[in-house]
Coordinates of C-alpha atoms in Angstrom, one line a residue:
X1210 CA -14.0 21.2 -3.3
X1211 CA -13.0 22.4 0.1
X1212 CA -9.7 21.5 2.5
X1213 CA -9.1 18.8 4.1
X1214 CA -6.5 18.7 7.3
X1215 CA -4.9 15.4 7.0
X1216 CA -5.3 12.7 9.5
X1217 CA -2.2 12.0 11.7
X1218 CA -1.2 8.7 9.8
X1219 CA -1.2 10.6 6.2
X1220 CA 0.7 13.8 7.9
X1221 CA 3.3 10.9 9.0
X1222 CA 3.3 9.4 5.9
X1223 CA 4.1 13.1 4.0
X1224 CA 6.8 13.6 6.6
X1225 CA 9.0 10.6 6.3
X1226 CA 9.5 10.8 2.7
X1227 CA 12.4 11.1 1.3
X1228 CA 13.7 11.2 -2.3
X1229 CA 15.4 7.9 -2.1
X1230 CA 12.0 6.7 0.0
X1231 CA 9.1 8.1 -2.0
X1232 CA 5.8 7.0 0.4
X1233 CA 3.7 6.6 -3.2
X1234 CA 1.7 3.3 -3.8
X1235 CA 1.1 1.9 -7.2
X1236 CA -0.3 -0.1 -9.5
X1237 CA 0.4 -1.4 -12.8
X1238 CA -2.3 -2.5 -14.8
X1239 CA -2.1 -4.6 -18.3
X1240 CA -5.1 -4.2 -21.1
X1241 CA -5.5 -5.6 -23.9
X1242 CA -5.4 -3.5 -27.2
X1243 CA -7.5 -2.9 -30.5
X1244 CA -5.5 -1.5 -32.1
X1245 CA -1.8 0.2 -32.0
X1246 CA -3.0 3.5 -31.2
X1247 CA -5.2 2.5 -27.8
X1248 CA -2.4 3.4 -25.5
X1249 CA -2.8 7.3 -27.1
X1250 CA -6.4 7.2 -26.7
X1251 CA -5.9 6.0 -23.2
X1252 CA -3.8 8.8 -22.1
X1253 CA -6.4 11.4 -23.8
X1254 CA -9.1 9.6 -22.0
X1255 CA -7.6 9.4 -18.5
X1256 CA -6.4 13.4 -18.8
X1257 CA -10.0 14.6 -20.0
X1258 CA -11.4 12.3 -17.1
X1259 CA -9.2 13.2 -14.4
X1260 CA -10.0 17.1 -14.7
X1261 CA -13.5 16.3 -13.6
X1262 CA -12.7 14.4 -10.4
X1263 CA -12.8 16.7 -7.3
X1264 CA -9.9 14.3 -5.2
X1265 CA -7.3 14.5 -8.2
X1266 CA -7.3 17.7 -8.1
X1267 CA -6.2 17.9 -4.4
X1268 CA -2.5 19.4 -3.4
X1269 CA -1.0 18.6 0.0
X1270 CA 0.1 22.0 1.4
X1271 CA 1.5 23.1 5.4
X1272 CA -1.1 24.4 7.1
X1273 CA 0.6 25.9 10.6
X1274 CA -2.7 27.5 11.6
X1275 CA -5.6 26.1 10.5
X1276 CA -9.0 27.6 10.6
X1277 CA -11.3 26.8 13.1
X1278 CA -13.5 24.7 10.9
X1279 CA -10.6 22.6 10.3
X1280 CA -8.9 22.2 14.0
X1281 CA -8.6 18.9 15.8
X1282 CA -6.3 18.6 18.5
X1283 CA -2.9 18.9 18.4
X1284 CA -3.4 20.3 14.4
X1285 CA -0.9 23.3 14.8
X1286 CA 1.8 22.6 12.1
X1287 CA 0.0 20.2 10.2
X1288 CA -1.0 20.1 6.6
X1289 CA -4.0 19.5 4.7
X1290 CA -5.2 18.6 1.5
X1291 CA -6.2 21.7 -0.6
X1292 CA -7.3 22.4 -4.2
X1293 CA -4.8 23.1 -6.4
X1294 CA -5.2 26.2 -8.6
X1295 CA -4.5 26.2 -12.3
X1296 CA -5.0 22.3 -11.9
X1297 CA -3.8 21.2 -15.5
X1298 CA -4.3 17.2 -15.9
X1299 CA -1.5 17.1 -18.6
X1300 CA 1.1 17.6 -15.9
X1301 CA -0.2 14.2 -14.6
X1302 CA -0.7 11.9 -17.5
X1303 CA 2.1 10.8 -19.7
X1304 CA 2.3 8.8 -23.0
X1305 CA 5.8 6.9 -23.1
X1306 CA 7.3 5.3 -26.0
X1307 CA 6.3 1.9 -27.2
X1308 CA 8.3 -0.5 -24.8
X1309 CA 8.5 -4.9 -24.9
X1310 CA 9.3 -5.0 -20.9
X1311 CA 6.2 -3.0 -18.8
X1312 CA 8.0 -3.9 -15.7
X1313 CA 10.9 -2.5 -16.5
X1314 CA 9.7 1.1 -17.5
X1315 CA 7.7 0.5 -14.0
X1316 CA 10.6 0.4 -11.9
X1317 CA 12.4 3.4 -13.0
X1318 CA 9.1 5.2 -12.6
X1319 CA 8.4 4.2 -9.1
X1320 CA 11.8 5.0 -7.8
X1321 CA 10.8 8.7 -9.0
X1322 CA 9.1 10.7 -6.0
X1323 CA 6.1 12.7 -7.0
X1324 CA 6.1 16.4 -7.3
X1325 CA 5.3 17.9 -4.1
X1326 CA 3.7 20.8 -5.6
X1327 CA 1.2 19.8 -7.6
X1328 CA -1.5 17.0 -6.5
X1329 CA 0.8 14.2 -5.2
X1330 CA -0.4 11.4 -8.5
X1331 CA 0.3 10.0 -11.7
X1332 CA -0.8 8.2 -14.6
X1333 CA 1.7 7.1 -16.8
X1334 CA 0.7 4.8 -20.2
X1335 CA 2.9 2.1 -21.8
X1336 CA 2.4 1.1 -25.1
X1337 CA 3.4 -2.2 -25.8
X1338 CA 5.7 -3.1 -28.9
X1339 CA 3.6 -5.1 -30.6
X1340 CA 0.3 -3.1 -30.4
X1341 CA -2.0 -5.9 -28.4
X1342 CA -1.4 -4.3 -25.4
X1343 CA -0.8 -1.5 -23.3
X1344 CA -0.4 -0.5 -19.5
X1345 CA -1.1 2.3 -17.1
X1346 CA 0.5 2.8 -13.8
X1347 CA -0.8 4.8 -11.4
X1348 CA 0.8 6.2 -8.6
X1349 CA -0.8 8.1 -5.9
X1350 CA 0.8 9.1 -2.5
X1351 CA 0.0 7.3 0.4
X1352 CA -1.0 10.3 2.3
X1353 CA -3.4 11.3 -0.7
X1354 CA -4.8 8.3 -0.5
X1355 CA -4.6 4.4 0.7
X1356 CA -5.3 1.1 -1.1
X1357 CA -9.1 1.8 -0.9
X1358 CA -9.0 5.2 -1.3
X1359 CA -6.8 5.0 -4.5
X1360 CA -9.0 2.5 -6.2
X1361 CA -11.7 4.9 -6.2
X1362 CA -9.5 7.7 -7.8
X1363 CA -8.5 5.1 -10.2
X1364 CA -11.5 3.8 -10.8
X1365 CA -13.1 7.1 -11.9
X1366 CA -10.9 7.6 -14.6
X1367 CA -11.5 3.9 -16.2
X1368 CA -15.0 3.7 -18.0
X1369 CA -18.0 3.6 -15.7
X1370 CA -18.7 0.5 -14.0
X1371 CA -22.0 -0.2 -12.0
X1372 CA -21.1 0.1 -8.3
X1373 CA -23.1 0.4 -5.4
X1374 CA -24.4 3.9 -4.2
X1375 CA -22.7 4.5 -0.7
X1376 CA -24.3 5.7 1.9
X1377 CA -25.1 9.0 2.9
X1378 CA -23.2 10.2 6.0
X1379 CA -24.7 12.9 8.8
X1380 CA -22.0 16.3 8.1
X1381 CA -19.6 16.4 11.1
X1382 CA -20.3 18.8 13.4
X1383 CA -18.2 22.2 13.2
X1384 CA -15.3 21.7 16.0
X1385 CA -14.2 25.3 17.9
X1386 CA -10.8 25.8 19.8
X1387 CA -11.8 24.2 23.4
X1388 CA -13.7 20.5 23.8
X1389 CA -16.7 20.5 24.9
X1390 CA -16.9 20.2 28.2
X1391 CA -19.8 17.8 28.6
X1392 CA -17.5 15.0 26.7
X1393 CA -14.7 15.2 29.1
X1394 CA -14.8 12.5 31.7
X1395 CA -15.4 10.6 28.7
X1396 CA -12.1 12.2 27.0
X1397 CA -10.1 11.4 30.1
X1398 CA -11.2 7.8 30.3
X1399 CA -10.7 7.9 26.6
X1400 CA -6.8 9.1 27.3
X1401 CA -6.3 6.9 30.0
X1402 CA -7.2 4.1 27.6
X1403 CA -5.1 5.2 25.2
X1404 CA -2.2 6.0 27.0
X1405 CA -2.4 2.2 28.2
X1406 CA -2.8 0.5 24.7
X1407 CA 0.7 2.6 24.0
X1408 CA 2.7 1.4 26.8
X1409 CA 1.2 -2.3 25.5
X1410 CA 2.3 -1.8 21.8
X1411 CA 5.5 -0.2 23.3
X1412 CA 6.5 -3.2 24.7
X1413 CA 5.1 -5.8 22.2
X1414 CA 7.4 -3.5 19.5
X1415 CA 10.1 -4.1 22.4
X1416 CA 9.6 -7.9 22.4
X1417 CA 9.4 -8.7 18.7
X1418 CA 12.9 -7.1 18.1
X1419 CA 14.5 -10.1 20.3
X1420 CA 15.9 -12.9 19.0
X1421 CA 15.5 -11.7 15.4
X1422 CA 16.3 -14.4 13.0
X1423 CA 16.2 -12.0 9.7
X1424 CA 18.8 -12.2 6.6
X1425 CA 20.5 -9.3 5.4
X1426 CA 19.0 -9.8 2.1
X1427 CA 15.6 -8.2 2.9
X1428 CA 18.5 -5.2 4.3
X1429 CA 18.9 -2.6 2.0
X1430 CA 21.0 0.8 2.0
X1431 CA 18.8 3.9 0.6
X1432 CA 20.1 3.7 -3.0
X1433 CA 16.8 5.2 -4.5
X1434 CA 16.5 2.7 -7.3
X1435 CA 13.5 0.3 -7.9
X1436 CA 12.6 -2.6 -9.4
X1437 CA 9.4 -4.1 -10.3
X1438 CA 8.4 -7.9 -10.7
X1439 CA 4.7 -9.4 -10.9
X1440 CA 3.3 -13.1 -10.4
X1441 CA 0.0 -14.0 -11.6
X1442 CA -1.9 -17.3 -9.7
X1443 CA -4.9 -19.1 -10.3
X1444 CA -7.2 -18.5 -7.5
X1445 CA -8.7 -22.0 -7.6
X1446 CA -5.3 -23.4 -6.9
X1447 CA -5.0 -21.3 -3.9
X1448 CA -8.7 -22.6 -2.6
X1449 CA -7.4 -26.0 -3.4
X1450 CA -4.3 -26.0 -1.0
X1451 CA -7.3 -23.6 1.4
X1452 CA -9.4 -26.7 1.7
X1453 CA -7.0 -29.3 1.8
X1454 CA -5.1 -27.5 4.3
X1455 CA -7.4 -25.3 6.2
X1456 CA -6.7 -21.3 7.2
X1457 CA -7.8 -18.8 4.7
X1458 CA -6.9 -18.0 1.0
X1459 CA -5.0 -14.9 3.3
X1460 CA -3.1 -17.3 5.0
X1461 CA -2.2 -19.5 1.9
X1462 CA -0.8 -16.2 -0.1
X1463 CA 1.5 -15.3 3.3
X1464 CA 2.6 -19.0 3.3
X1465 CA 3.5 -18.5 -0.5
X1466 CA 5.9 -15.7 0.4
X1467 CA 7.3 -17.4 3.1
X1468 CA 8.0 -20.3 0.7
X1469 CA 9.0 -18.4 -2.2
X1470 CA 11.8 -16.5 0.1
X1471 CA 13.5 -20.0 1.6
X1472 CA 14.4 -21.0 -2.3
X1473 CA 15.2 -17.7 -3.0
X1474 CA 17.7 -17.1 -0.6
X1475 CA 18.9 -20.6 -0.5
X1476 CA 19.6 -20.4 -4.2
X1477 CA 21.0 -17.1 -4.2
X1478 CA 23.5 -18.4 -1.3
X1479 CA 21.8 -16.7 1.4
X1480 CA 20.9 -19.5 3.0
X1481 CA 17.6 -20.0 4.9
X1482 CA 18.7 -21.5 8.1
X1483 CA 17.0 -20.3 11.4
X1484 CA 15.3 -17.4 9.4
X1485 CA 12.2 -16.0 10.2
X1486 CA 11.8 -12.7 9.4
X1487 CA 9.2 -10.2 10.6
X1488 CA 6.4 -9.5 8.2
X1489 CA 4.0 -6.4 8.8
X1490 CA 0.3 -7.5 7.8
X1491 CA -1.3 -4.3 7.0
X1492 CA -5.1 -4.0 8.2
X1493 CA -7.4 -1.6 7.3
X1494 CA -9.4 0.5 10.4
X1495 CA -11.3 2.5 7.7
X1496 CA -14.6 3.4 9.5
X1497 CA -17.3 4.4 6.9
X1498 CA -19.1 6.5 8.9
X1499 CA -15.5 8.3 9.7
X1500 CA -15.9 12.4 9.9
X1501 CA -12.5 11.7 7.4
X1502 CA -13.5 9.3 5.0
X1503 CA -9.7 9.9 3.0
X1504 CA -7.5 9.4 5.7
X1505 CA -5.4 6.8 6.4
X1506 CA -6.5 4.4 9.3
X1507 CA -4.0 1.8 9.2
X1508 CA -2.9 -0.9 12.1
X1509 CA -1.2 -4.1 11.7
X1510 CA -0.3 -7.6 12.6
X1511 CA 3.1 -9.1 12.9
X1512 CA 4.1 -12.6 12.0
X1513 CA 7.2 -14.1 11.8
X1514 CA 7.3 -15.8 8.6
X1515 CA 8.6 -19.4 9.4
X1516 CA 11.1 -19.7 6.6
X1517 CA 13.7 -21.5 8.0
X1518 CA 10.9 -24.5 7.6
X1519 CA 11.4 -27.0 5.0
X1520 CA 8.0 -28.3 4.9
X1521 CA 5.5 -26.3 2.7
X1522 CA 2.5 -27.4 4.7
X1523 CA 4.6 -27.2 8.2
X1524 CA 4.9 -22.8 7.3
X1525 CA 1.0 -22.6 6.3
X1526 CA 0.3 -24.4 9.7
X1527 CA 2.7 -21.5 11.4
X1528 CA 1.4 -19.0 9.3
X1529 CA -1.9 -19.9 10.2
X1530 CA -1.4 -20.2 13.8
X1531 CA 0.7 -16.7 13.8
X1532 CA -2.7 -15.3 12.3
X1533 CA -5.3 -16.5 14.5
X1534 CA -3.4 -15.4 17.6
X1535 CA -3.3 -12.0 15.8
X1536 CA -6.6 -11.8 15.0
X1537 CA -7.6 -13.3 18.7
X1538 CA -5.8 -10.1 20.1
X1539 CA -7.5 -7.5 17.9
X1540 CA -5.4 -5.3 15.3
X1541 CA -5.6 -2.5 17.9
X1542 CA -2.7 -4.5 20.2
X1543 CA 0.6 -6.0 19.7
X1544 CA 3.6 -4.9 17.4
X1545 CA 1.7 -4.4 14.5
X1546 CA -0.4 -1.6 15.6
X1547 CA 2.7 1.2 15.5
X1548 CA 0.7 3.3 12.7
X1549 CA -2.3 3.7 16.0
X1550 CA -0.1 5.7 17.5
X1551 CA 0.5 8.6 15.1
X1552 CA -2.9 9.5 16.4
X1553 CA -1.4 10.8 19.6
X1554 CA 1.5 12.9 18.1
X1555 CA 1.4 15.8 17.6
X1556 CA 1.0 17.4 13.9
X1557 CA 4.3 19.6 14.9
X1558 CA 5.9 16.4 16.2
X1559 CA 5.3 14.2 12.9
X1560 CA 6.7 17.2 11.1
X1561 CA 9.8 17.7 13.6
X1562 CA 10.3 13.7 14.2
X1563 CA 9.2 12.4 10.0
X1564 CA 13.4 12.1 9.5
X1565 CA 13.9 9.9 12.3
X1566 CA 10.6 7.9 12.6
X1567 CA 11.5 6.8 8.7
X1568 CA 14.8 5.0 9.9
X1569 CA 13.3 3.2 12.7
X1570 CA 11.4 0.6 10.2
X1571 CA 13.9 -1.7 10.0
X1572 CA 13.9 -2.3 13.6
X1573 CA 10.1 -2.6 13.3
X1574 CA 9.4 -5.5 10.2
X1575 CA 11.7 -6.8 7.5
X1576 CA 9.2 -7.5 5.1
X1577 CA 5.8 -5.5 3.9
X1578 CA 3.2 -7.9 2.9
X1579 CA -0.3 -5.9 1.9
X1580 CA -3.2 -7.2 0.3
X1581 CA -5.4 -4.7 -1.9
X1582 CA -8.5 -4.9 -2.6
X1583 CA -10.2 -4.6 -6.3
X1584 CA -13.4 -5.2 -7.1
X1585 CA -15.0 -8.4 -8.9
X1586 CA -16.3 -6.7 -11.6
X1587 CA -14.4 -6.0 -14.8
X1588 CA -12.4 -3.1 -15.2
X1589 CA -11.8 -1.5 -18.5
X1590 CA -10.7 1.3 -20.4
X1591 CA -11.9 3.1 -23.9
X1592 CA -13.2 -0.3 -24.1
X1593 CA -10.3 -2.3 -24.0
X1594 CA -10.7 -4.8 -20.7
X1595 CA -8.1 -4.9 -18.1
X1596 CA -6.4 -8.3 -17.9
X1597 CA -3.4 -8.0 -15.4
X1598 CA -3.1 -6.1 -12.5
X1599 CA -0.2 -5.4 -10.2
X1600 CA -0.1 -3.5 -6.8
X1601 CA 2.8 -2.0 -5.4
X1602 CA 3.7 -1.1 -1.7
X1603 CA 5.9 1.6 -0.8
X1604 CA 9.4 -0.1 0.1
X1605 CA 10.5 1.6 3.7
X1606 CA 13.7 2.8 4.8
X1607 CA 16.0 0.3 5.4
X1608 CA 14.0 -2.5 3.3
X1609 CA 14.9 -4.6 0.1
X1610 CA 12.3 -6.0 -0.7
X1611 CA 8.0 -5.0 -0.4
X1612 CA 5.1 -7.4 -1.6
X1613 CA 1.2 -6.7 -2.3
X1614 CA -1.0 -8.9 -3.7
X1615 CA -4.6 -8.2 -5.3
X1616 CA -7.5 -10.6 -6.5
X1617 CA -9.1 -10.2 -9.1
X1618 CA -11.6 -11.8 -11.6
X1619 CA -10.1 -15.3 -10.7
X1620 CA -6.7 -14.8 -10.7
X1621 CA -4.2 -13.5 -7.8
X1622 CA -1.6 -10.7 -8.9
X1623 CA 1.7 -10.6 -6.6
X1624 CA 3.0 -7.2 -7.4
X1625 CA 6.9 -6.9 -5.9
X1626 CA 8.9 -3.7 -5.6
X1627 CA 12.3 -4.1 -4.9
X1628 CA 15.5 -1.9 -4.3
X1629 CA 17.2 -2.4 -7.8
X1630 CA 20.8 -2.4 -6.3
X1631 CA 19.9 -4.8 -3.3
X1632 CA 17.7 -7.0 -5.2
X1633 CA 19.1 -7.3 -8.8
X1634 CA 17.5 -10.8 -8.9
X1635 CA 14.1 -9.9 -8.4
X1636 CA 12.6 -12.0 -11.2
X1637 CA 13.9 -14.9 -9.4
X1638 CA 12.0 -14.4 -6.5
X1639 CA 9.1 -14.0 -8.4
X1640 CA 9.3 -17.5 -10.2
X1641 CA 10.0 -19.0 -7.0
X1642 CA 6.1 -17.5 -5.6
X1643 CA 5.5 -19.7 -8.4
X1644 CA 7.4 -22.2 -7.2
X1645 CA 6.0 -22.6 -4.0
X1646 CA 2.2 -22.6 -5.2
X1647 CA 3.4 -25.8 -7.3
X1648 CA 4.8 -27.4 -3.9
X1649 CA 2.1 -26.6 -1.8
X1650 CA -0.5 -28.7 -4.4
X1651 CA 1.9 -31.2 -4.8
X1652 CA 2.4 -31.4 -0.8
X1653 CA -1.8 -31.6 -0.4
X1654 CA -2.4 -34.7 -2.6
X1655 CA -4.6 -35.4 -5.5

């Protein structure tokens, strides 16, 4: 194992944390049991497993000066991921107590920040009551790892599944103190370039926060509690409103949310009238030939979510138009591509600015919508196949409410974290995502 200086986004992401906003992801997933004692065979499998996988056994630590093997630009008073010594798997995987409510051990968990000094995960296994079942949530941080990159931790601690060999990659070549000099009228036009895509994002950020038509129930002060709620979908509904409707299956699960929150807040008393809150769409800029194959590389679009609409197949058709224009632009430009710029902060100024730059989401999006991939291919674990599976975003300063949704072996998972305090009614919401599927095959037609 060797270090591993962390790419802007992650340093941002280890900077802005705070104990009431932990930046860890998660998943929850739901197995079906043999016998009463598979969630204690779980946990001893995923602790005797997890020792032999090189990236769990990664620590984040400050790293003022790196070596010059390491530097990159601006990398003075960064931080990189390191191997932990004395690395003891047991301090990572947990056995709870039989429990009738998974989602409700989930949320206490998730509102706990990991341990800064140790590898930045967990595994945590929840028996269920009556012994058919048991779950496993994982948490990793997001500046370990990102949707992709967490999957593949997880994934090598569940039994072995066939997967594709990836592709070797050349090693990147050794970097010294100075650039090289032949590269610099690229570099400049480079800069240039990038200094122009700033001022654009600057003032796309700048536009997006007029007018806003939000509701203060997706506000939240930083209480530090969480709650957890999931929603599980038939995929071939969602094709059927796809093809009756048009867009994509992406654009039909961002239509459910925007549904799902009109009758929520109208029947919370809220009411939906003239809302349209701003949703961040996460969109992955992982390159696989990267030099960094860990880091984050994150950029965005932002929609408004036409909730104020009455008409379910009215706010796919806005959803859908929202996400072309997006898509026509590139996720390198608009309001949505914020996370680009950690790229050209400094390390020193992510670790100087992380306080400040972690109350400024609110006046960037009001609602986190993140799709994470899993693979198609069964998932299991000591033998006992996973049935349900449940993502979870970090929820953001200044936010009530996050949602990620997954695919996965026919079936769509809605996973919802929520602040407990600001959203004590999260179960509501989640029958309403329900809800609004019903509505949007009734609205399509036999």
């Amino acid at each position: 194992m060797t270090s591993d200086l962390l790419a802007p986004l992650d340093l941002a992401f280890w900077n802005i944390e705070t104990a009431e906003h932990p930046m860890h992801l998660g998943a929850l997933g739901v197995f079906t049991a043999h016998s009463p004692t598979a969630g204690a065979h779980a946990a001893d499998l995923l602790a005797s497993r997890a020792a032999g996988v090189p990236g769990l056994r990664m620590r984040i630590r400050d790293v003022w000066q790196p070596p010059l093997a390491l530097r990159r630009p601006f990398s003075f008073g960064g931080a990189a991921r390191v191997p932990a010594p004395g690395f003891d798997p047991l301090d990572h995987v947990r056995l709870h107590a039989p429990t009738r409510d998974f989602h409700a051990v989930a949320g206490r968990l998730m509102q706990r920040p990991l341990v800064r000094e140790r590898p930045p995960w967990e595994a945590h296994v929840l028996p269920g009551e009556d012994g058919t079942s048991f779950a496993v949530l994982f948490k990793f941080h997001h500046a370990l790892a990102d949707g992709l990159r967490a999957l593949t931790l997880a994934a090598a601690v569940l039994d072995p599944i066939d997967m594709p060999a990836p592709r070797s990659r050349p090693a990147p070549p050794r970097r010294g103190l100075l650039p090289d000099v032949r590269r610099l009228p690229g570099a400049v036009r480079g800069a240039v370039s990038d200094a122009g895509r700033a001022v654009g994002i600057g003032a796309s950020v700048a536009l997006s926060g007029l007018d806003v038509r939000s509701s203060s129930a997706l506000a939240a002060e930083a209480s530090g509690t969480r709650r957890t709620a999931g929603v599980v979908l038939d995929l071939d509904d969602v094709h059927r409103v796809r093809k009756a409707a048009g867009g994509t299956v992406n654009d039909v699960l961002i239509a459910i949310v925007a549904g799902a929150l009109r009758r929520w807040l109208d029947e919370r008393g809220d009411g939906s009238a003239g809302v349209a809150p701003r949703a961040l769409i996460p969109v992955s800029q992982r390159r696989p030939r990267s030099a960094h194959p860990q880091g984050n590389r994150l950029s965005g679009y932002l929609i408004r979510l036409p909730v104020c609409d009455a008409d379910p197949l009215s706010r796919l058709g806005s959803v859908r138009t929202a996400m072309d224009r997006n898509k026509d632009a590139g996720p390198a430009r608009g309001a949505g591509a914020v996370a680009l710029l950690a790229d050209h902060v400094p390390a020193l100024g992510h670790r100087l600015g992380g306080p400040l730059v972690s109350q400024a989401a609110r006046l960037w999006f009001d609602i986190l919508v993140t799709s994470v991939p899993l693979p198609s291919l069964g998932l299991r674990l000591g033998g006992h196949p996973l049935t349900e599976i449940c993502p979870f975003a970090p929820l953001a300063r200044g936010h009530a409410l996050a949602v990620a949704v997954s695919t996965y072996r026919g079936r769509v998972h809605y996973g919802l974290v929520a602040d407990a305090e600001a959203v004590p009614d999260l179960d509501r919401f989640a029958r309403a995502v329900t809800e609004e599927v019903a509505a949007l095959i009734a609205a399509c037609g036999p």
